[in-house]
CSV table of C-alpha atoms and ligand atoms in Angstrom, one decimal:
chain,number,residue,atom,x,y,z
T,1206,MET,CA,50.6,-36.2,17.9
T,1207,ARG,CA,49.2,-35.2,14.6
T,1208,ARG,CA,51.1,-36.3,11.5
T,1209,LYS,CA,52.2,-33.7,9.0
T,1210,LEU,CA,50.4,-33.7,5.6
T,1211,VAL,CA,51.7,-32.0,2.5
T,1212,VAL,CA,49.3,-31.7,-0.4
T,1213,ALA,CA,50.2,-30.5,-3.9
T,1214,ASN,CA,47.6,-28.4,-5.6
T,1215,ARG,CA,48.8,-28.6,-9.3
T,1216,LYS,CA,45.9,-26.3,-10.4
T,1217,MET,CA,45.3,-26.2,-14.2
T,1218,ASN,CA,48.9,-27.1,-15.1
T,1219,GLY,CA,50.8,-29.8,-16.8
T,1220,SER,CA,50.5,-32.3,-19.6
T,1221,LEU,CA,50.5,-36.1,-19.6
T,1222,PRO,CA,54.3,-36.3,-19.8
T,1223,SER,CA,55.0,-33.6,-17.3
T,1224,ASN,CA,52.4,-35.0,-14.9
T,1225,LYS,CA,54.0,-38.4,-15.2
T,1226,ALA,CA,57.5,-37.0,-14.6
T,1227,PHE,CA,56.2,-35.2,-11.5
T,1228,LEU,CA,54.5,-38.3,-10.0
T,1229,GLU,CA,57.4,-40.5,-10.7
T,1230,GLY,CA,59.8,-38.0,-9.2
T,1231,LEU,CA,57.7,-37.7,-6.1
T,1232,LEU,CA,57.7,-41.4,-5.7
T,1233,ALA,CA,61.4,-41.5,-6.1
T,1234,GLY,CA,62.1,-38.6,-3.8
T,1235,THR,CA,59.9,-39.3,-0.8
T,1236,HIS,CA,61.3,-42.0,1.4
T,1237,ASP,CA,60.1,-41.1,4.9
T,1238,TYR,CA,56.5,-42.2,5.1
T,1239,GLN,CA,56.7,-42.9,8.8
T,1240,HIS,CA,56.4,-39.3,9.9
T,1241,ALA,CA,54.4,-37.5,7.3
T,1242,ASP,CA,51.7,-38.1,4.6
T,1243,TYR,CA,51.7,-36.7,1.1
T,1244,ALA,CA,49.0,-36.2,-1.5
T,1245,VAL,CA,48.7,-34.7,-5.0
T,1246,CYS,CA,45.6,-33.0,-6.3
T,1247,VAL,CA,45.8,-33.1,-10.1
T,1248,PRO,CA,43.5,-31.8,-12.8
T,1249,HIS,CA,40.6,-34.2,-13.4
T,1250,PRO,CA,41.8,-35.6,-16.7
T,1251,TYR,CA,45.0,-36.7,-15.1
T,1252,LEU,CA,43.4,-38.7,-12.3
T,1253,PHE,CA,43.6,-42.0,-14.2
T,1254,GLN,CA,47.4,-41.4,-14.6
T,1255,ALA,CA,47.8,-40.5,-10.9
T,1256,GLU,CA,45.9,-43.7,-10.0
T,1257,ALA,CA,48.1,-45.8,-12.4
T,1258,ILE,CA,51.3,-44.4,-11.0
T,1259,LEU,CA,50.6,-44.0,-7.3
T,1260,ASN,CA,48.3,-47.0,-6.7
T,1261,GLY,CA,49.9,-49.2,-4.0
T,1262,SER,CA,52.2,-46.4,-2.9
T,1263,PRO,CA,51.7,-44.4,0.4
T,1264,ILE,CA,51.1,-41.2,-1.7
T,1265,ALA,CA,47.4,-40.3,-2.0
T,1266,TRP,CA,45.8,-38.4,-4.8
T,1267,GLY,CA,42.7,-36.3,-5.2
T,1268,GLY,CA,40.6,-33.8,-7.2
T,1269,GLN,CA,40.6,-30.0,-7.0
T,1270,ASN,CA,36.9,-29.6,-6.9
T,1271,MET,CA,33.7,-31.6,-7.3
T,1272,SER,CA,30.0,-31.0,-7.8
T,1273,ARG,CA,27.5,-30.9,-4.9
T,1274,PHE,CA,25.3,-33.2,-6.9
T,1275,GLU,CA,25.6,-36.9,-7.6
T,1276,SER,CA,24.5,-36.8,-11.2
T,1277,GLY,CA,22.3,-34.9,-13.6
T,1278,ALA,CA,22.4,-32.0,-16.1
T,1279,TYR,CA,25.5,-30.3,-14.8
T,1280,THR,CA,27.6,-29.9,-17.9
T,1281,GLY,CA,31.3,-29.8,-17.2
T,1282,SER,CA,31.0,-31.0,-13.6
T,1283,VAL,CA,32.5,-34.0,-11.8
T,1284,SER,CA,30.6,-35.9,-9.1
T,1285,PRO,CA,32.0,-37.2,-5.8
T,1286,SER,CA,31.6,-40.8,-6.8
T,1287,MET,CA,33.5,-40.2,-10.1
T,1288,LEU,CA,36.5,-39.1,-8.0
T,1289,VAL,CA,36.1,-42.2,-5.8
T,1290,GLU,CA,36.0,-44.4,-8.9
T,1291,PHE,CA,39.5,-43.0,-9.8
T,1292,GLY,CA,40.8,-43.9,-6.3
T,1293,CYS,CA,40.8,-40.3,-4.9
T,1294,GLU,CA,41.2,-40.0,-1.2
T,1295,TYR,CA,41.0,-36.2,-1.1
T,1296,VAL,CA,39.2,-33.3,-2.8
T,1297,ILE,CA,39.9,-29.6,-2.4
T,1298,ILE,CA,36.8,-27.6,-1.7
T,1299,GLY,CA,36.3,-23.9,-1.2
T,1300,HIS,CA,39.6,-22.8,-2.8
T,1301,SER,CA,39.7,-19.0,-3.1
T,1302,GLU,CA,40.3,-19.2,-6.8
T,1303,ARG,CA,36.8,-20.7,-7.1
T,1304,ARG,CA,35.2,-18.5,-4.4
T,1305,GLN,CA,36.5,-15.4,-6.1
T,1306,ARG,CA,35.0,-16.4,-9.5
T,1307,GLY,CA,31.6,-16.9,-7.8
T,1308,HIS,CA,31.6,-20.7,-8.2
T,1309,ASP,CA,31.5,-21.3,-4.5
T,1310,THR,CA,29.7,-19.7,-1.5
T,1311,ASP,CA,30.1,-20.4,2.2
T,1312,HIS,CA,26.8,-22.4,2.0
T,1313,SER,CA,27.6,-24.4,-1.2
T,1314,ILE,CA,31.0,-25.3,0.3
T,1315,GLY,CA,29.2,-26.7,3.4
T,1316,GLU,CA,27.1,-28.8,1.0
T,1317,ARG,CA,30.2,-30.0,-0.8
T,1318,PHE,CA,31.9,-31.0,2.4
T,1319,GLU,CA,28.8,-33.0,3.3
T,1320,VAL,CA,28.5,-34.9,0.0
T,1321,ALA,CA,32.3,-35.4,-0.1
T,1322,ILE,CA,32.3,-37.2,3.3
T,1323,LYS,CA,29.2,-39.2,2.4
T,1324,ALA,CA,31.0,-40.4,-0.7
T,1325,GLY,CA,34.0,-41.4,1.4
T,1326,LEU,CA,36.3,-38.6,0.3
T,1327,LYS,CA,38.3,-36.4,2.7
T,1328,PRO,CA,37.6,-32.8,1.8
T,1329,ILE,CA,40.5,-30.3,2.1
T,1330,PHE,CA,38.4,-27.3,3.1
T,1331,CYS,CA,40.1,-23.9,2.3
T,1332,MET,CA,39.5,-20.7,4.2
T,1333,GLY,CA,41.2,-17.4,4.1
T,1334,GLU,CA,40.8,-13.6,4.0
T,1335,THR,CA,41.5,-11.2,1.1
T,1336,LEU,CA,44.2,-8.6,1.3
T,1337,ALA,CA,41.6,-5.9,2.0
T,1338,GLU,CA,40.2,-8.0,4.9
T,1339,TYR,CA,43.7,-8.6,6.2
T,1340,GLU,CA,44.4,-4.9,6.2
T,1341,GLU,CA,41.1,-4.2,7.9
T,1342,GLY,CA,42.2,-6.6,10.6
T,1343,ILE,CA,39.2,-8.9,10.2
T,1344,THR,CA,41.0,-12.2,9.4
T,1345,ASP,CA,39.4,-13.9,12.4
T,1346,LEU,CA,35.9,-12.8,11.6
T,1347,VAL,CA,36.2,-14.0,8.0
T,1348,THR,CA,37.8,-17.4,8.7
T,1349,ILE,CA,35.3,-18.1,11.5
T,1350,ARG,CA,32.4,-17.2,9.2
T,1351,GLN,CA,33.7,-19.6,6.6
T,1352,LEU,CA,34.4,-22.3,9.2
T,1353,ASN,CA,31.0,-21.9,10.9
T,1354,ALA,CA,29.2,-22.2,7.6
T,1355,VAL,CA,30.6,-25.7,7.2
T,1356,ILE,CA,30.1,-26.7,10.8
T,1357,SER,CA,26.5,-25.6,10.7
T,1358,GLU,CA,26.0,-27.8,7.6
T,1359,ILE,CA,27.7,-31.0,8.9
T,1360,GLY,CA,28.2,-30.7,12.6
T,1361,VAL,CA,31.5,-30.3,14.4
T,1362,LYS,CA,32.1,-34.1,14.7
T,1363,ASN,CA,32.1,-34.5,11.0
T,1364,LEU,CA,34.7,-31.8,10.6
T,1365,ALA,CA,37.2,-34.4,11.7
T,1366,ARG,CA,36.5,-36.4,8.5
T,1367,GLY,CA,38.2,-33.7,6.5
T,1368,VAL,CA,41.3,-31.5,6.6
T,1369,LEU,CA,41.2,-27.7,7.1
T,1370,ALA,CA,43.5,-25.3,5.2
T,1371,TYR,CA,44.1,-21.7,6.1
T,1372,GLU,CA,45.1,-20.0,2.8
T,1373,PRO,CA,45.2,-16.2,3.0
T,1374,VAL,CA,44.2,-15.0,-0.4
T,1375,TRP,CA,47.0,-12.4,-0.4
T,1376,ALA,CA,49.6,-15.1,0.0
T,1377,ILE,CA,48.5,-17.4,-2.8
T,1378,GLY,CA,50.7,-17.3,-5.8
T,1379,THR,CA,52.3,-14.0,-4.7
T,1380,GLY,CA,55.5,-15.3,-3.3
T,1381,LYS,CA,54.6,-13.5,-0.1
T,1382,ALA,CA,53.9,-16.2,2.4
T,1383,ALA,CA,52.2,-15.3,5.7
T,1384,SER,CA,54.7,-15.1,8.5
T,1385,PRO,CA,54.8,-18.3,10.6
T,1386,GLU,CA,53.6,-16.2,13.6
T,1387,HIS,CA,50.6,-14.8,11.7
T,1388,ALA,CA,49.7,-18.3,10.3
T,1389,GLN,CA,50.1,-19.8,13.8
T,1390,ASN,CA,47.9,-17.2,15.4
T,1391,VAL,CA,45.1,-17.8,12.9
T,1392,LEU,CA,45.3,-21.6,13.2
T,1393,SER,CA,45.5,-21.4,17.0
T,1394,PHE,CA,42.4,-19.2,16.9
T,1395,LEU,CA,40.5,-21.6,14.6
T,1396,ARG,CA,41.6,-24.7,16.7
T,1397,GLY,CA,40.5,-22.8,19.8
T,1398,HIS,CA,37.1,-22.2,18.3
T,1399,ILE,CA,36.7,-25.8,17.4
T,1400,GLU,CA,37.9,-26.8,20.9
T,1401,MET,CA,35.0,-24.9,22.5
T,1402,LEU,CA,32.6,-27.1,20.5
T,1403,ASP,CA,34.5,-30.4,20.7
T,1404,ALA,CA,37.9,-30.8,22.4
T,1405,GLU,CA,38.6,-34.2,20.7
T,1406,VAL,CA,38.0,-32.9,17.2
T,1407,ALA,CA,40.2,-29.9,17.9
T,1408,LYS,CA,43.0,-32.1,19.1
T,1409,ASN,CA,42.9,-34.4,16.1
T,1410,ILE,CA,41.9,-32.3,13.1
T,1411,LYS,CA,44.7,-31.4,10.7
T,1412,ILE,CA,45.0,-27.7,9.8
T,1413,LEU,CA,47.3,-26.9,6.9
T,1414,TYR,CA,48.8,-23.6,5.9
T,1415,GLY,CA,48.8,-22.6,2.2
T,1416,GLY,CA,50.1,-19.6,0.4
T,1417,SER,CA,53.6,-19.4,-1.2
T,1418,VAL,CA,55.0,-22.3,0.8
T,1419,LYS,CA,58.5,-23.0,-0.6
T,1420,ALA,CA,61.3,-25.3,0.4
T,1421,ASP,CA,63.1,-22.4,2.2
T,1422,ASN,CA,60.1,-21.2,4.3
T,1423,ALA,CA,58.5,-24.7,5.0
T,1424,ALA,CA,60.7,-25.5,8.0
T,1425,LYS,CA,59.7,-22.4,10.0
T,1426,LEU,CA,56.0,-22.7,9.0
T,1427,PHE,CA,55.9,-26.4,9.8
T,1428,SER,CA,57.6,-25.9,13.2
T,1429,MET,CA,54.6,-24.0,14.5
T,1430,PRO,CA,52.5,-26.0,16.9
T,1431,ASP,CA,49.2,-25.7,15.1
T,1432,ILE,CA,50.4,-26.0,11.5
T,1433,ASP,CA,50.1,-29.6,10.5
T,1434,GLY,CA,51.6,-29.2,7.0
T,1435,GLY,CA,51.0,-27.4,3.8
T,1436,LEU,CA,48.8,-27.0,0.8
T,1437,VAL,CA,51.3,-26.2,-1.9
T,1438,GLY,CA,50.4,-24.6,-5.3
T,1439,GLY,CA,53.2,-23.0,-7.3
T,1440,ALA,CA,56.0,-24.9,-5.7
T,1441,SER,CA,54.4,-28.2,-6.6
T,1442,LEU,CA,55.1,-27.4,-10.3
T,1443,ASN,CA,58.8,-28.1,-9.6
T,1444,THR,CA,59.3,-31.7,-8.5
T,1445,ASP,CA,62.6,-31.1,-6.6
T,1446,GLU,CA,61.1,-28.1,-4.8
T,1447,PHE,CA,58.0,-30.1,-3.8
T,1448,VAL,CA,60.0,-33.1,-2.8
T,1449,ALA,CA,62.2,-30.8,-0.6
T,1450,ILE,CA,59.0,-29.5,1.1
T,1451,CYS,CA,57.8,-33.1,1.8
T,1452,GLN,CA,61.2,-33.9,3.3
T,1453,VAL,CA,61.0,-30.9,5.6
T,1454,ALA,CA,57.6,-32.1,6.8
T,1455,ALA,CA,59.0,-35.6,7.4
T,1456,ARG,CA,61.9,-34.2,9.4
T,1457,ARG,CA,59.6,-32.1,11.8
T,1458,LEU,CA,58.5,-35.3,13.6
T,1459,GLY,CA,61.6,-37.4,12.9
P,2279,PEP,C1,47.1,-22.7,-3.6
P,2279,PEP,O1,46.7,-22.3,-4.6
P,2279,PEP,O2,46.4,-23.6,-2.9
P,2279,PEP,C2,48.4,-22.3,-3.1
P,2279,PEP,C3,48.7,-22.5,-1.9
P,2279,PEP,O3,49.2,-21.7,-4.1
P,2279,PEP,P1,50.7,-21.1,-3.9
P,2279,PEP,O4,51.4,-22.2,-3.1
P,2279,PEP,O5,51.2,-21.0,-5.3
P,2279,PEP,O6,50.6,-19.9,-3.1
């Protein structure tokens, strides 16, 4: 059985004191590490603080993006090995907020997935359709295109070295989460597609749902058979709310 995973995407928020309070609150509030895993993706300048506070605990940490390149004239970028130096286990790649601003394409995300796993990081690879695509009824087409771009870059076996996250763009930061049924349908479709290529990978790979997950909708979402946890943005800015979501995830298998 796949363990649940809850990941905080703190985006470009916080300060040294508020980040410290969040990390300490998370450590104090999460007691059940038997049934679920937790991770926090903080802005890069706070990675040293995440490492200092979480090192030795069961809570993992990671970056929110990284360069496709190992070093060189890429002003403002952070390399995979720099994230590894700060103890990161995870890195988010392909977030819609980066795709929309033209920083990422299907192809460059595939490349990022590959360099991340080569560096020993677990990429959290985000996919999802826009509102217009959702209304057009082409969610499956869009997410499969995004998934296939990565599979063609790294091969299906290597997909299992990361985590997938279905994040409909229209649900991110809007307070309008996808219904558990819609999220389940998409995840089941994606897992079914992977299964046709490799049944073992499909069985084991974690697929998260992201988009306005809150303490009061997490239980229904996480009870869906193909939803292995959540990628949580806005609600991770409130320690109590995020801890409550982690507790829901732990209970699902408890
Ligand atoms: C996200 O940005 O990854 C996200 C899921 O945001 P929110 O939870 O705020 O919708």
